[in-house]
mmCIF file with all atom_site columns, C-alpha atoms in Angstrom:
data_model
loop_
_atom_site.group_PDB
_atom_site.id
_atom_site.type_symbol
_atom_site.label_atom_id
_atom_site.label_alt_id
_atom_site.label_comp_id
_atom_site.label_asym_id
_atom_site.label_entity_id
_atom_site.label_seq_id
_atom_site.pdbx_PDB_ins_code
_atom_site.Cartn_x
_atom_site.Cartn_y
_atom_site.Cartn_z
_atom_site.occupancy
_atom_site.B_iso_or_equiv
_atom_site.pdbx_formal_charge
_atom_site.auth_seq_id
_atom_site.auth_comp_id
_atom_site.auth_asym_id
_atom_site.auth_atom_id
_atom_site.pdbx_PDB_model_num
ATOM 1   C CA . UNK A 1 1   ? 3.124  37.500 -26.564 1.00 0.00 ? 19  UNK A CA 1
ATOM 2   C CA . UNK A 1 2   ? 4.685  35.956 -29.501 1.00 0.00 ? 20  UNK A CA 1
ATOM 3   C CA . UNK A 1 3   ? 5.496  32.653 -30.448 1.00 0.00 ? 21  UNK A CA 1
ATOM 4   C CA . UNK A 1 4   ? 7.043  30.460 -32.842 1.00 0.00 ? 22  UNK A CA 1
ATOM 5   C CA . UNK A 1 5   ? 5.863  27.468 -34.576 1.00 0.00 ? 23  UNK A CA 1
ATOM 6   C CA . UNK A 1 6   ? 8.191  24.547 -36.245 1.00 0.00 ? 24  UNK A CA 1
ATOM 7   C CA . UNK A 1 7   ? 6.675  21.299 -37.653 1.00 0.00 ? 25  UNK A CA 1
ATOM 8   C CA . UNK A 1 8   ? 7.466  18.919 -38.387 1.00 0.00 ? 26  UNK A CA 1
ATOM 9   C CA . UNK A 1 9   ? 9.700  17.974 -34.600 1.00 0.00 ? 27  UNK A CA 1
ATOM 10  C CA . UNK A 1 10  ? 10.944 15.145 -36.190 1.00 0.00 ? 28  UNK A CA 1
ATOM 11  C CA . UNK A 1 11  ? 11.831 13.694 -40.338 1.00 0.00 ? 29  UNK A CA 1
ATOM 12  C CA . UNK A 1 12  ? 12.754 10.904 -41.490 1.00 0.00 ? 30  UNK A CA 1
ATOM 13  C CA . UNK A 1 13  ? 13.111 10.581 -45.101 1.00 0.00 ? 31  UNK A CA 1
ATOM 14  C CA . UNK A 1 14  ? 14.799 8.739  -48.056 1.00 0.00 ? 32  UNK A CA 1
ATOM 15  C CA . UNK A 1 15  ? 17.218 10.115 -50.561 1.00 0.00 ? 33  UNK A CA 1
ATOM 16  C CA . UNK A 1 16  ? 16.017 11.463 -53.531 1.00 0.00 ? 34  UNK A CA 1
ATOM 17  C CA . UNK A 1 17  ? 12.701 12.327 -51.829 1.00 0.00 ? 35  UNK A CA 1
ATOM 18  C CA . UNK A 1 18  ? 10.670 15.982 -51.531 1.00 0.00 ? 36  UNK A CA 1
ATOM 19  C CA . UNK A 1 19  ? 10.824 18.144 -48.480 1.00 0.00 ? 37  UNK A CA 1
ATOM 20  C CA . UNK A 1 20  ? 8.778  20.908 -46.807 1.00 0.00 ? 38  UNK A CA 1
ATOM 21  C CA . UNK A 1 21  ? 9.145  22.291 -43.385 1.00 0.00 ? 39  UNK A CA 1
ATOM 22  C CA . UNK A 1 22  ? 7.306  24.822 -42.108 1.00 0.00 ? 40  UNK A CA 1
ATOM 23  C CA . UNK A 1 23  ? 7.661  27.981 -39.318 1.00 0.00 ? 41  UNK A CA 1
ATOM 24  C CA . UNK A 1 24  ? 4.773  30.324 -38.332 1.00 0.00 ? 42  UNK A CA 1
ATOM 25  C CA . UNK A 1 25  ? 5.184  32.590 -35.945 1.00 0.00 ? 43  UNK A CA 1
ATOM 26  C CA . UNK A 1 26  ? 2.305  34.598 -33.832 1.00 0.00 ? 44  UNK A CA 1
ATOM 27  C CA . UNK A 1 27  ? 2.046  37.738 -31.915 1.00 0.00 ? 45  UNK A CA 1
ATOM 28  C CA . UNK A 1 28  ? 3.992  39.783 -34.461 1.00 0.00 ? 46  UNK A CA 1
ATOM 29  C CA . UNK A 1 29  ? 3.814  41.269 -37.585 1.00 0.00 ? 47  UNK A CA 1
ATOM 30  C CA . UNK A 1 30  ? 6.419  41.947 -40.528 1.00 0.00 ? 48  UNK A CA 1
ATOM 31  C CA . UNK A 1 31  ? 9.243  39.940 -38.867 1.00 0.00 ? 49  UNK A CA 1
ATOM 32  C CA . UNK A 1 32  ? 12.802 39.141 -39.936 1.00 0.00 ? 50  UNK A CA 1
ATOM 33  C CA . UNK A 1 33  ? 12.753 35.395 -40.529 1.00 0.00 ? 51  UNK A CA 1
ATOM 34  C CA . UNK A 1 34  ? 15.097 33.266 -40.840 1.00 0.00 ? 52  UNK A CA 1
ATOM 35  C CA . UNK A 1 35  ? 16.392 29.217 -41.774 1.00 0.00 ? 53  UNK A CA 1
ATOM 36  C CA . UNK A 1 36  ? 19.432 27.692 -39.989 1.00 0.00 ? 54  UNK A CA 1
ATOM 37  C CA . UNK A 1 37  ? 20.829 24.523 -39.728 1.00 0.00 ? 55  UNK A CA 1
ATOM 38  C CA . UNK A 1 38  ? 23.107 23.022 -37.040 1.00 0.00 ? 56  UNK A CA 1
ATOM 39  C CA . UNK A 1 39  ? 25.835 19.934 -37.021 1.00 0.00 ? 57  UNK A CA 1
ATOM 40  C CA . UNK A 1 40  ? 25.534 17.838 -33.559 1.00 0.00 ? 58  UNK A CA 1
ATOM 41  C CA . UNK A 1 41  ? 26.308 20.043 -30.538 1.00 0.00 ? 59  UNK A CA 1
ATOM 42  C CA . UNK A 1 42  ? 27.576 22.717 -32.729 1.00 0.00 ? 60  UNK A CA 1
ATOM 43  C CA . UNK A 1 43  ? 26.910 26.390 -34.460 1.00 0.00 ? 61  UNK A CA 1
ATOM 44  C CA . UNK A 1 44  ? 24.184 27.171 -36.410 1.00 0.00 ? 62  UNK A CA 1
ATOM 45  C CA . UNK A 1 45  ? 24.924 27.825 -39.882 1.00 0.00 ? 63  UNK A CA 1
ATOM 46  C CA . UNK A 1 46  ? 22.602 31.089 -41.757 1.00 0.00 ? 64  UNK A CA 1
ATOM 47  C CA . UNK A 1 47  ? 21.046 29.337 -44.925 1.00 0.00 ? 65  UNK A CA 1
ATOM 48  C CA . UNK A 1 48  ? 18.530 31.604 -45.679 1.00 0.00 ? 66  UNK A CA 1
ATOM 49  C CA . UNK A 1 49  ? 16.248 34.686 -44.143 1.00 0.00 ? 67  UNK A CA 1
ATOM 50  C CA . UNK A 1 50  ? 13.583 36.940 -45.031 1.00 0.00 ? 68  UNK A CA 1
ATOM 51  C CA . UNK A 1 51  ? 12.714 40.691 -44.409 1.00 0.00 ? 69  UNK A CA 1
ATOM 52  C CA . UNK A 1 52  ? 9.471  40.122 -46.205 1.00 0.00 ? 70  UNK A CA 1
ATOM 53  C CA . UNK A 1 53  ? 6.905  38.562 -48.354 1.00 0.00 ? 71  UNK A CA 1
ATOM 54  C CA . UNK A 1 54  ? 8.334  37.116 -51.462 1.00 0.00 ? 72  UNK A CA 1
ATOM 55  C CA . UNK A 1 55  ? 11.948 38.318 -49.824 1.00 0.00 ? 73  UNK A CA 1
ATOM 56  C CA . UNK A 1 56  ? 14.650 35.233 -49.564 1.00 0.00 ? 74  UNK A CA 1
ATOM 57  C CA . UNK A 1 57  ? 18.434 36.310 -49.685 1.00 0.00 ? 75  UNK A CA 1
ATOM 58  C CA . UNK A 1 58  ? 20.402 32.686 -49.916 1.00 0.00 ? 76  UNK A CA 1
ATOM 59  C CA . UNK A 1 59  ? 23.643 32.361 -47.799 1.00 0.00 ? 77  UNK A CA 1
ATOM 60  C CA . UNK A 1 60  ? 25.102 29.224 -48.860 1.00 0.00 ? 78  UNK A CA 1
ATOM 61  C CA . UNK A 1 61  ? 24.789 27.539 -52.255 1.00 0.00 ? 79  UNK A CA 1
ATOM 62  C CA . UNK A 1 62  ? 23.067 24.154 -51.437 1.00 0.00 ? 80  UNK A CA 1
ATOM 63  C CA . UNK A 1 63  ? 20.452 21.770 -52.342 1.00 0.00 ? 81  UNK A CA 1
ATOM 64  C CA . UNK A 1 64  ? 17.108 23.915 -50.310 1.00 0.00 ? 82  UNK A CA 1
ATOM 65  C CA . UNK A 1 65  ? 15.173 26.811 -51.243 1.00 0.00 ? 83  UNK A CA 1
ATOM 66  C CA . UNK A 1 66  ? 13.124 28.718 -48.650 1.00 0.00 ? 84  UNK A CA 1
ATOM 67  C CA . UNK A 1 67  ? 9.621  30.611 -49.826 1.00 0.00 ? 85  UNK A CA 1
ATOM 68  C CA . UNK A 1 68  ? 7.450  33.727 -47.794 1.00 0.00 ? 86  UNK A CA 1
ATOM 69  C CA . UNK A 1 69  ? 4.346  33.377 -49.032 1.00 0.00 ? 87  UNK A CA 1
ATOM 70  C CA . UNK A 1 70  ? 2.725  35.143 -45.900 1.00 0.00 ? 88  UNK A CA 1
ATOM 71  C CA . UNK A 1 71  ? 3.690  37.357 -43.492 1.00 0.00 ? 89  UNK A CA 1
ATOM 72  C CA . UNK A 1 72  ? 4.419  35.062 -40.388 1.00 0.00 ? 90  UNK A CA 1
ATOM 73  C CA . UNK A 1 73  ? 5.388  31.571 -43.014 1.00 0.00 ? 91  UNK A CA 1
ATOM 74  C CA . UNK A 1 74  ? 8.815  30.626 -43.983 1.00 0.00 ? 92  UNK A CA 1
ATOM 75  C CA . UNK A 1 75  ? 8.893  27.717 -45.724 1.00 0.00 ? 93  UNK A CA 1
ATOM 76  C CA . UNK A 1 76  ? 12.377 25.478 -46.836 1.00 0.00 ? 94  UNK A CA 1
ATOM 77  C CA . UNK A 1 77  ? 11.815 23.071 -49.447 1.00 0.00 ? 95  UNK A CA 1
ATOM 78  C CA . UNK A 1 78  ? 14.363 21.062 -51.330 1.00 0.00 ? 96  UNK A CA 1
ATOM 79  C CA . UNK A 1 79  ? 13.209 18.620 -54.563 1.00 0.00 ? 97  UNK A CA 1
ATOM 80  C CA . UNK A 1 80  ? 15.503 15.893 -53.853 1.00 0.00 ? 98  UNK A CA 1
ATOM 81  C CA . UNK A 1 81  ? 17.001 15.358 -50.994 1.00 0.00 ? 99  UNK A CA 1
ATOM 82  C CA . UNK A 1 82  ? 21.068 14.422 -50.288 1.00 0.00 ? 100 UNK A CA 1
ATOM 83  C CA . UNK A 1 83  ? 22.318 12.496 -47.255 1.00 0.00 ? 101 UNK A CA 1
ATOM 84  C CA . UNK A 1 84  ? 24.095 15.715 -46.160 1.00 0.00 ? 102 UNK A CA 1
ATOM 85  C CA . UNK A 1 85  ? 21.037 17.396 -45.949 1.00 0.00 ? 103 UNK A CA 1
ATOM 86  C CA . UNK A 1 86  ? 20.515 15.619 -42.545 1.00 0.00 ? 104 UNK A CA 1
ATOM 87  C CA . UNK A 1 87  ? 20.652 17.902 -39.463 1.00 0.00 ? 105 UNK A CA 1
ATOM 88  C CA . UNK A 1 88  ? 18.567 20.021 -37.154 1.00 0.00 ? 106 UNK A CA 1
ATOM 89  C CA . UNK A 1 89  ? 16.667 22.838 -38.720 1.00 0.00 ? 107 UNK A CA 1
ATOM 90  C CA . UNK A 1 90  ? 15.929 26.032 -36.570 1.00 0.00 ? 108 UNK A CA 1
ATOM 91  C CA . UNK A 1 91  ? 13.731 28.715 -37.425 1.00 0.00 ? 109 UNK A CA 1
ATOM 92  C CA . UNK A 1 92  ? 14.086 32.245 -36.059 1.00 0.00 ? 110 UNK A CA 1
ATOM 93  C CA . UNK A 1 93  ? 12.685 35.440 -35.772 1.00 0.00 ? 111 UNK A CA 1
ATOM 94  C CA . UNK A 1 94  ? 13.386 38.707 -35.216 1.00 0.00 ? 112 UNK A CA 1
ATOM 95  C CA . UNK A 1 95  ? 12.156 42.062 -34.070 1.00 0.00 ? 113 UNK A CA 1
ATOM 96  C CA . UNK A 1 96  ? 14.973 43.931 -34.264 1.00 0.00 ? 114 UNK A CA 1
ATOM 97  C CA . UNK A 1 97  ? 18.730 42.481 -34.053 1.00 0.00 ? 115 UNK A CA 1
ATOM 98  C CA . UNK A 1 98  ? 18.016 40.048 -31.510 1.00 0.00 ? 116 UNK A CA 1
ATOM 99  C CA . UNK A 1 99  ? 16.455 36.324 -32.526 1.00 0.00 ? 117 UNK A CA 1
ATOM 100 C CA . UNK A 1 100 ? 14.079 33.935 -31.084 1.00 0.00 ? 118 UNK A CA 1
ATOM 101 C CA . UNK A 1 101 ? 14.163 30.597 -31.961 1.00 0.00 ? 119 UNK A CA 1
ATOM 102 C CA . UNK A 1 102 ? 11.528 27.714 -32.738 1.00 0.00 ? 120 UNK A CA 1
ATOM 103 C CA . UNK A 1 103 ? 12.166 24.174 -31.419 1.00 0.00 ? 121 UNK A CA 1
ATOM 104 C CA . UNK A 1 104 ? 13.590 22.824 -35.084 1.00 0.00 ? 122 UNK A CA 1
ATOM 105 C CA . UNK A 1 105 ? 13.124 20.052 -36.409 1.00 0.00 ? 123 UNK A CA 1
ATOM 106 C CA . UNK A 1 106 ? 15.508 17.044 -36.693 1.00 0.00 ? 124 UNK A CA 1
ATOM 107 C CA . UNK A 1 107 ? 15.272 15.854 -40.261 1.00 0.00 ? 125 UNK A CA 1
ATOM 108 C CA . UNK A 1 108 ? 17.511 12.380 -40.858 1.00 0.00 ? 126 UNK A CA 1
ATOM 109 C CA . UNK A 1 109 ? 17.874 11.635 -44.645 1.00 0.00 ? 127 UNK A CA 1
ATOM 110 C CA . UNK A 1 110 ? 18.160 7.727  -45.197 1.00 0.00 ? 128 UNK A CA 1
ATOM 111 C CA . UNK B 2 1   ? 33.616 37.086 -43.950 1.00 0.00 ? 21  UNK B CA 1
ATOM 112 C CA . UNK B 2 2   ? 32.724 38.047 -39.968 1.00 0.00 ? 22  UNK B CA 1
ATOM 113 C CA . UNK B 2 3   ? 33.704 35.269 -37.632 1.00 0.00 ? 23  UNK B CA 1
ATOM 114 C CA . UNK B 2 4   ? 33.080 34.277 -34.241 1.00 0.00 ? 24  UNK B CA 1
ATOM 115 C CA . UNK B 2 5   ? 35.735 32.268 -32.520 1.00 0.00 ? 25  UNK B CA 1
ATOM 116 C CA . UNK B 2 6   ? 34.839 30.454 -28.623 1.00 0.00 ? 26  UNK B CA 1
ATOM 117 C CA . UNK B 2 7   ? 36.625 28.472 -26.016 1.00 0.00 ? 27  UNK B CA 1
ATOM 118 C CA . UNK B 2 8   ? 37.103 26.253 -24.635 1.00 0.00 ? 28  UNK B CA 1
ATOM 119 C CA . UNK B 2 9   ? 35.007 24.137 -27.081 1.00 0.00 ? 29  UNK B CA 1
ATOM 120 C CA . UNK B 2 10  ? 34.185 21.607 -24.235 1.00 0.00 ? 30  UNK B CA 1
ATOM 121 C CA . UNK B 2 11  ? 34.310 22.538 -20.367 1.00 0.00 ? 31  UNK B CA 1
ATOM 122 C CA . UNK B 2 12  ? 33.191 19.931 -17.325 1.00 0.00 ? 32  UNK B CA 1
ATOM 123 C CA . UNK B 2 13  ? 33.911 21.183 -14.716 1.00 0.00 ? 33  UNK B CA 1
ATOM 124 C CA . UNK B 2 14  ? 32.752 20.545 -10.844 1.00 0.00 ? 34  UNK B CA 1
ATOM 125 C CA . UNK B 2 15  ? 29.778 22.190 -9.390  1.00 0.00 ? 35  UNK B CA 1
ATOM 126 C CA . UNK B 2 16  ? 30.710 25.055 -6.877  1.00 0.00 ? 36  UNK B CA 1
ATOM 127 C CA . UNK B 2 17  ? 33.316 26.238 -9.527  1.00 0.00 ? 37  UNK B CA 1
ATOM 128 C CA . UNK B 2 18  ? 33.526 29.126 -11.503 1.00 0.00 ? 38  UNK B CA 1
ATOM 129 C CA . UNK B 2 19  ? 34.079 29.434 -15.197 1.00 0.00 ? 39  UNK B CA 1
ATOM 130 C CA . UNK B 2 20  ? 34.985 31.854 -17.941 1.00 0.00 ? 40  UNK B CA 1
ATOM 131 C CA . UNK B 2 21  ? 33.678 31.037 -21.843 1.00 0.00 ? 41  UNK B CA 1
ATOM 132 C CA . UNK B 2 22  ? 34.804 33.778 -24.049 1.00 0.00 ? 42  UNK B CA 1
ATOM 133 C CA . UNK B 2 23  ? 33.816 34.868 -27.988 1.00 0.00 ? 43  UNK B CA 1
ATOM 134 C CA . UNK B 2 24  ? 36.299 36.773 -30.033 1.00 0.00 ? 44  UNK B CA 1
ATOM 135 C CA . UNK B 2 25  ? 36.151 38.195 -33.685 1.00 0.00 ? 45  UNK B CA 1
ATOM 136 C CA . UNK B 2 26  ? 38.162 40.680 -35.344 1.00 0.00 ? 46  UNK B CA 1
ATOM 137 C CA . UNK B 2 27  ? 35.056 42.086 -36.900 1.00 0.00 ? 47  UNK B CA 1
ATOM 138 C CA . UNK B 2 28  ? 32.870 45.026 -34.802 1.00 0.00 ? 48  UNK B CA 1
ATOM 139 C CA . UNK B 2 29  ? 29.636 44.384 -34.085 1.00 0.00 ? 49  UNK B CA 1
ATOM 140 C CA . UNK B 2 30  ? 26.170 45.923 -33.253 1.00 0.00 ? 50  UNK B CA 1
ATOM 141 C CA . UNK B 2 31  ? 25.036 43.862 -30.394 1.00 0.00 ? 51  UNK B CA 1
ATOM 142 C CA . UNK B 2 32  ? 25.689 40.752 -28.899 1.00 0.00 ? 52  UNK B CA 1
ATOM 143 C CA . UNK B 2 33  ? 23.824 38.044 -27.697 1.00 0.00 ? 53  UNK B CA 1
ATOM 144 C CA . UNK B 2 34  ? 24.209 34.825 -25.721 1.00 0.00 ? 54  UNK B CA 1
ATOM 145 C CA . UNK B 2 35  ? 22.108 31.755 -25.731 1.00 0.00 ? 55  UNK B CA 1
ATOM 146 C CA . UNK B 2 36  ? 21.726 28.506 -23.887 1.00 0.00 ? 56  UNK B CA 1
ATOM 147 C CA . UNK B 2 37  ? 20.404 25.586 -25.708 1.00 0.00 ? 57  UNK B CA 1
ATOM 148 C CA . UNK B 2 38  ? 19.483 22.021 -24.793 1.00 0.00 ? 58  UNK B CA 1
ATOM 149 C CA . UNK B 2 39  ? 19.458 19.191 -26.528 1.00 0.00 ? 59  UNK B CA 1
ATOM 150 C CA . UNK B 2 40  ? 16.861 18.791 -28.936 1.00 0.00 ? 60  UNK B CA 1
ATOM 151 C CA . UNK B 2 41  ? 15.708 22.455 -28.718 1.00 0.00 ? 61  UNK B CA 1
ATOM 152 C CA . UNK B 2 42  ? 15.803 25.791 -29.768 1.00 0.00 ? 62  UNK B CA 1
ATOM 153 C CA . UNK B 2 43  ? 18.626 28.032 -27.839 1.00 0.00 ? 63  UNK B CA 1
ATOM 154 C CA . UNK B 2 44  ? 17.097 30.677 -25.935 1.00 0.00 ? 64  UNK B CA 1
ATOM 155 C CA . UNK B 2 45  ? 18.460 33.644 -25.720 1.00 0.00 ? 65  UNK B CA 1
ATOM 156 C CA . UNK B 2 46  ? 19.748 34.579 -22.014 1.00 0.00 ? 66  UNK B CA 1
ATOM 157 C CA . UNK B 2 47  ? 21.188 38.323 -22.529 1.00 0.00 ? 67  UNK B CA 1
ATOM 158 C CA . UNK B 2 48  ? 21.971 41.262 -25.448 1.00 0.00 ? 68  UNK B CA 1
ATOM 159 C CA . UNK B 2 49  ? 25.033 43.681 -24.873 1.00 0.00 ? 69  UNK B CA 1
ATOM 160 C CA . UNK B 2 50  ? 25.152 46.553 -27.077 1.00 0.00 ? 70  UNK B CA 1
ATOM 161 C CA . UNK B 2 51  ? 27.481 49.546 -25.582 1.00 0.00 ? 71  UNK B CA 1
ATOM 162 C CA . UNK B 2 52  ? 31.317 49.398 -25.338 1.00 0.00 ? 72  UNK B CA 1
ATOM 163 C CA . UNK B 2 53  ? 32.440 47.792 -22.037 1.00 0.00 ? 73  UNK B CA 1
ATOM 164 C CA . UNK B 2 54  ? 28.471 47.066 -20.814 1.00 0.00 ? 74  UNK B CA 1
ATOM 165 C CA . UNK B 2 55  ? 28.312 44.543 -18.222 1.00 0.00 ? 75  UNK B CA 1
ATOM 166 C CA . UNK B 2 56  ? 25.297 42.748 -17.670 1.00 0.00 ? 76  UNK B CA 1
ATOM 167 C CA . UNK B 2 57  ? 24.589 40.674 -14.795 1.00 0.00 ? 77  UNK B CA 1
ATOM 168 C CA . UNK B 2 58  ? 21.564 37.711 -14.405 1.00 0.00 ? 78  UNK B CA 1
ATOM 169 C CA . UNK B 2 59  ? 22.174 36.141 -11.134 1.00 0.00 ? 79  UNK B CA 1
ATOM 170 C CA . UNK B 2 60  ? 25.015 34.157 -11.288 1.00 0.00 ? 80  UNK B CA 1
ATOM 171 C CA . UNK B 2 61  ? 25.884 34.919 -14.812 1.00 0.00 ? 81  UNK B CA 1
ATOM 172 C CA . UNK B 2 62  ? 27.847 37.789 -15.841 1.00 0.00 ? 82  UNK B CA 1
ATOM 173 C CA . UNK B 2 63  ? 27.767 38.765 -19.699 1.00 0.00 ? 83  UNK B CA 1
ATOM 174 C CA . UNK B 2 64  ? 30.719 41.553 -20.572 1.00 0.00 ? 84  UNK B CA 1
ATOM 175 C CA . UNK B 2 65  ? 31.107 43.085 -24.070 1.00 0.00 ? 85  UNK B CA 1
ATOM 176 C CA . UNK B 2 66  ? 34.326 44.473 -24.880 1.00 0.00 ? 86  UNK B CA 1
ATOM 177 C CA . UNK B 2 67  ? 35.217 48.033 -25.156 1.00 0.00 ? 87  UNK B CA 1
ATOM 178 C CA . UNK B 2 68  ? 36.057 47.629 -29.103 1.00 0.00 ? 88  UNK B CA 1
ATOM 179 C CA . UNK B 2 69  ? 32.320 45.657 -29.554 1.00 0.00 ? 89  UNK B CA 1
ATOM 180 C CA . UNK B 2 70  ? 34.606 42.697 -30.992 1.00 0.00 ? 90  UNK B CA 1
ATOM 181 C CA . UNK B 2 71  ? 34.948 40.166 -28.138 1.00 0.00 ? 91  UNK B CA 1
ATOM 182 C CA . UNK B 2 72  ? 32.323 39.485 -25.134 1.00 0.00 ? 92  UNK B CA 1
ATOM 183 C CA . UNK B 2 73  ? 33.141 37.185 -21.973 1.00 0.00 ? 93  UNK B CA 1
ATOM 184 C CA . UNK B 2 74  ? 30.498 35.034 -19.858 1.00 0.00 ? 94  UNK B CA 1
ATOM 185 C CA . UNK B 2 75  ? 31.300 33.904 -16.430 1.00 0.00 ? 95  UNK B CA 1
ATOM 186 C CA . UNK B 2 76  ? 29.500 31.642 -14.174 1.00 0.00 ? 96  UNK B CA 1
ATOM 187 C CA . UNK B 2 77  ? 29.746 31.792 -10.674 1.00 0.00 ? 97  UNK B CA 1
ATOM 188 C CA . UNK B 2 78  ? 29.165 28.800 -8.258  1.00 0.00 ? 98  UNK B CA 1
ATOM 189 C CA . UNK B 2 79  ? 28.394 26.587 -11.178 1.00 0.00 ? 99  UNK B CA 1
ATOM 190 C CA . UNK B 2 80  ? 25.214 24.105 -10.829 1.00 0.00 ? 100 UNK B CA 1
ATOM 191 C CA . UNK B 2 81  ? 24.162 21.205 -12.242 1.00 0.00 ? 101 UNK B CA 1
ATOM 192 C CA . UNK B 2 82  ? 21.354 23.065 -13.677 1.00 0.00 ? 102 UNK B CA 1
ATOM 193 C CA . UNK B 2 83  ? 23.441 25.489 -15.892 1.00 0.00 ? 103 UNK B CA 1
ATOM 194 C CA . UNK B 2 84  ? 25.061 22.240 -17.996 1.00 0.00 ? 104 UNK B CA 1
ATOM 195 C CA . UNK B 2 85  ? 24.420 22.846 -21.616 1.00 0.00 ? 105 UNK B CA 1
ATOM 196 C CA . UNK B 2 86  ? 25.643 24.719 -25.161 1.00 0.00 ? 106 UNK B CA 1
ATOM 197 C CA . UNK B 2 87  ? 26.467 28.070 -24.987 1.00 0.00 ? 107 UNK B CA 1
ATOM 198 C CA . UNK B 2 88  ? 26.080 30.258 -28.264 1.00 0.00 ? 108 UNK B CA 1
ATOM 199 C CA . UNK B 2 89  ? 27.395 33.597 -28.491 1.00 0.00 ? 109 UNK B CA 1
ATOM 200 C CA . UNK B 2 90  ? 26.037 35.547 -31.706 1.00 0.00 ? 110 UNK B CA 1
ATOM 201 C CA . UNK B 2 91  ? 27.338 39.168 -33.010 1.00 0.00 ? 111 UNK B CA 1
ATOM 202 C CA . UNK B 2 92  ? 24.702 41.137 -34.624 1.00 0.00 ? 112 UNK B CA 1
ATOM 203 C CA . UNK B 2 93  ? 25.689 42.887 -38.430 1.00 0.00 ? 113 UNK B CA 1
ATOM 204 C CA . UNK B 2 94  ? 22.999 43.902 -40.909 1.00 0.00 ? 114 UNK B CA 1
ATOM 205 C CA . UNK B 2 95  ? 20.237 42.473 -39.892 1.00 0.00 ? 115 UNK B CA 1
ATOM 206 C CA . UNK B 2 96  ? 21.709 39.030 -39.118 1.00 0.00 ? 116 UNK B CA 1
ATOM 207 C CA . UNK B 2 97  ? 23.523 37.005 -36.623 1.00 0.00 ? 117 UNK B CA 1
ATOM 208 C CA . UNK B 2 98  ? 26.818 35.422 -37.115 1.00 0.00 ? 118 UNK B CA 1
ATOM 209 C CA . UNK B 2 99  ? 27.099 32.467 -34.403 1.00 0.00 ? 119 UNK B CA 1
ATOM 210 C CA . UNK B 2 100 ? 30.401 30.790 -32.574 1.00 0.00 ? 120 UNK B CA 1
ATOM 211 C CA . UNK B 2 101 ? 30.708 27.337 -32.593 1.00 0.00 ? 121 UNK B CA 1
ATOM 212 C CA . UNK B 2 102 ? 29.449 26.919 -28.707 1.00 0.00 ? 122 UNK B CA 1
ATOM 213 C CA . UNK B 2 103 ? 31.229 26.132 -26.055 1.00 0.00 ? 123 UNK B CA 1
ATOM 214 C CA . UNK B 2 104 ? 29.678 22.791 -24.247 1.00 0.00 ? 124 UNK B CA 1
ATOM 215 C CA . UNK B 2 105 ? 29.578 23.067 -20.735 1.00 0.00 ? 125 UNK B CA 1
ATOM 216 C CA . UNK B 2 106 ? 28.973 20.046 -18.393 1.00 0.00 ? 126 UNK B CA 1
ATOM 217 C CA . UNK B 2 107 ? 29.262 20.970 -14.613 1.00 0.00 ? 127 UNK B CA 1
ATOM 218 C CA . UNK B 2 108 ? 28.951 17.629 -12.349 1.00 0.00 ? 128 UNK B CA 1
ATOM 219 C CA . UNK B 2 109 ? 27.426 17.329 -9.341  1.00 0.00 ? 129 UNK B CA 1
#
């Protein structure tokens, strides 16, 4: 069966400082992977996704960057981070148009 | 841009009840999907729709797409305690997912 890997669960880090979060997922091969972001209680927002290695289309214009380096990674990086980076990061995949998600991460930017 | 519009927004309602959430677009889409989410986690999905008018049923849930693949209706019979959380529905267009706002649902004991 597959699964889906997010670390870190948690993030707490200041302004101005690196980031790197990470999704693997298992059980599959050549996914559709994707990066989205969610306000309290609310929608998820698309911010970036993959259809393979070295493939990132960018929805929104914004302070992250998202990488593919293997197969089952997606990575999302930003250089400096803004206090409206601060939210809850999902990670999905997908075999064909439906997604499965990882458990996110909450990242809080001080 | 595609769009995904739900309501109510916020629903508490008693348990025993029944409820409607619905998700209109103007847009046409492939598929879609609903998903439950708690806080603090991922929202897994509960059900895909894909034809015209398909109704899907998973226990006391029923999931309806419309005939037009533009709007989709969940209804909840006998609401529990148990079935409190976000609800997501998500239309499916090249490849990616375009997701309401949720509709939060609180059902009291």
């Amino acid at each position: 069966s597959q699964t889906i890997h997010q670390w870190p669960a948690t993030l707490v880090q200041p302004v101005g400082s690196p980031l790197s979060l990470e999704c693997t997922v298992e059980g599959t091969s050549n996914p559709n992977l994707y990066w989205y972001r969610q306000a309290a209680g609310r929608g998820l927002q698309l911010l970036f996704y993959s259809v393979g290695i070295g493939q990132i289309s960018s929805e929104v214009p914004q302070n992250l960057s998202a990488s593919r380096p293997q197969d089952r990674q997606f990575i999302l990086s930003s250089k400096k981070l803004l206090l409206s980076d601060s939210g809850f990061y999902l990670c999905a995949w997908s075999p064909t148009h439906e997604q499965f998600f990882g458990p996110g991460t909450r990242l809080t930017v001080l | 841009t595609q769009l995904l519009e739900q309501s109510p927004q916020f629903l508490s309602i008693q348990e025993g009840e029944n409820l409607t959430v619905y998700c209109n677009s103007s847009s046409v889409f492939s598929s879609l999907q609903w998903y439950r989410q708690e806080p603090g986690e991922g929202p897994v999905l509960l059900v895909t729709v894909v034809t015209g008018g398909e109704v899907k049923k998973l226990k006391r849930l029923t999931f309806q797409f419309g005939d037009a693949r533009k709007d989709s209706s969940l209804h909840i019979t006998a609401a529990q305690p148990g079935d409190t959380g976000l609800y997501l529905c998500a239309g499916a267009s090249n490849q990616k997912l375009v997701f309401g706002q949720g509709t939060r649902l609180t059902i009291n004991p």
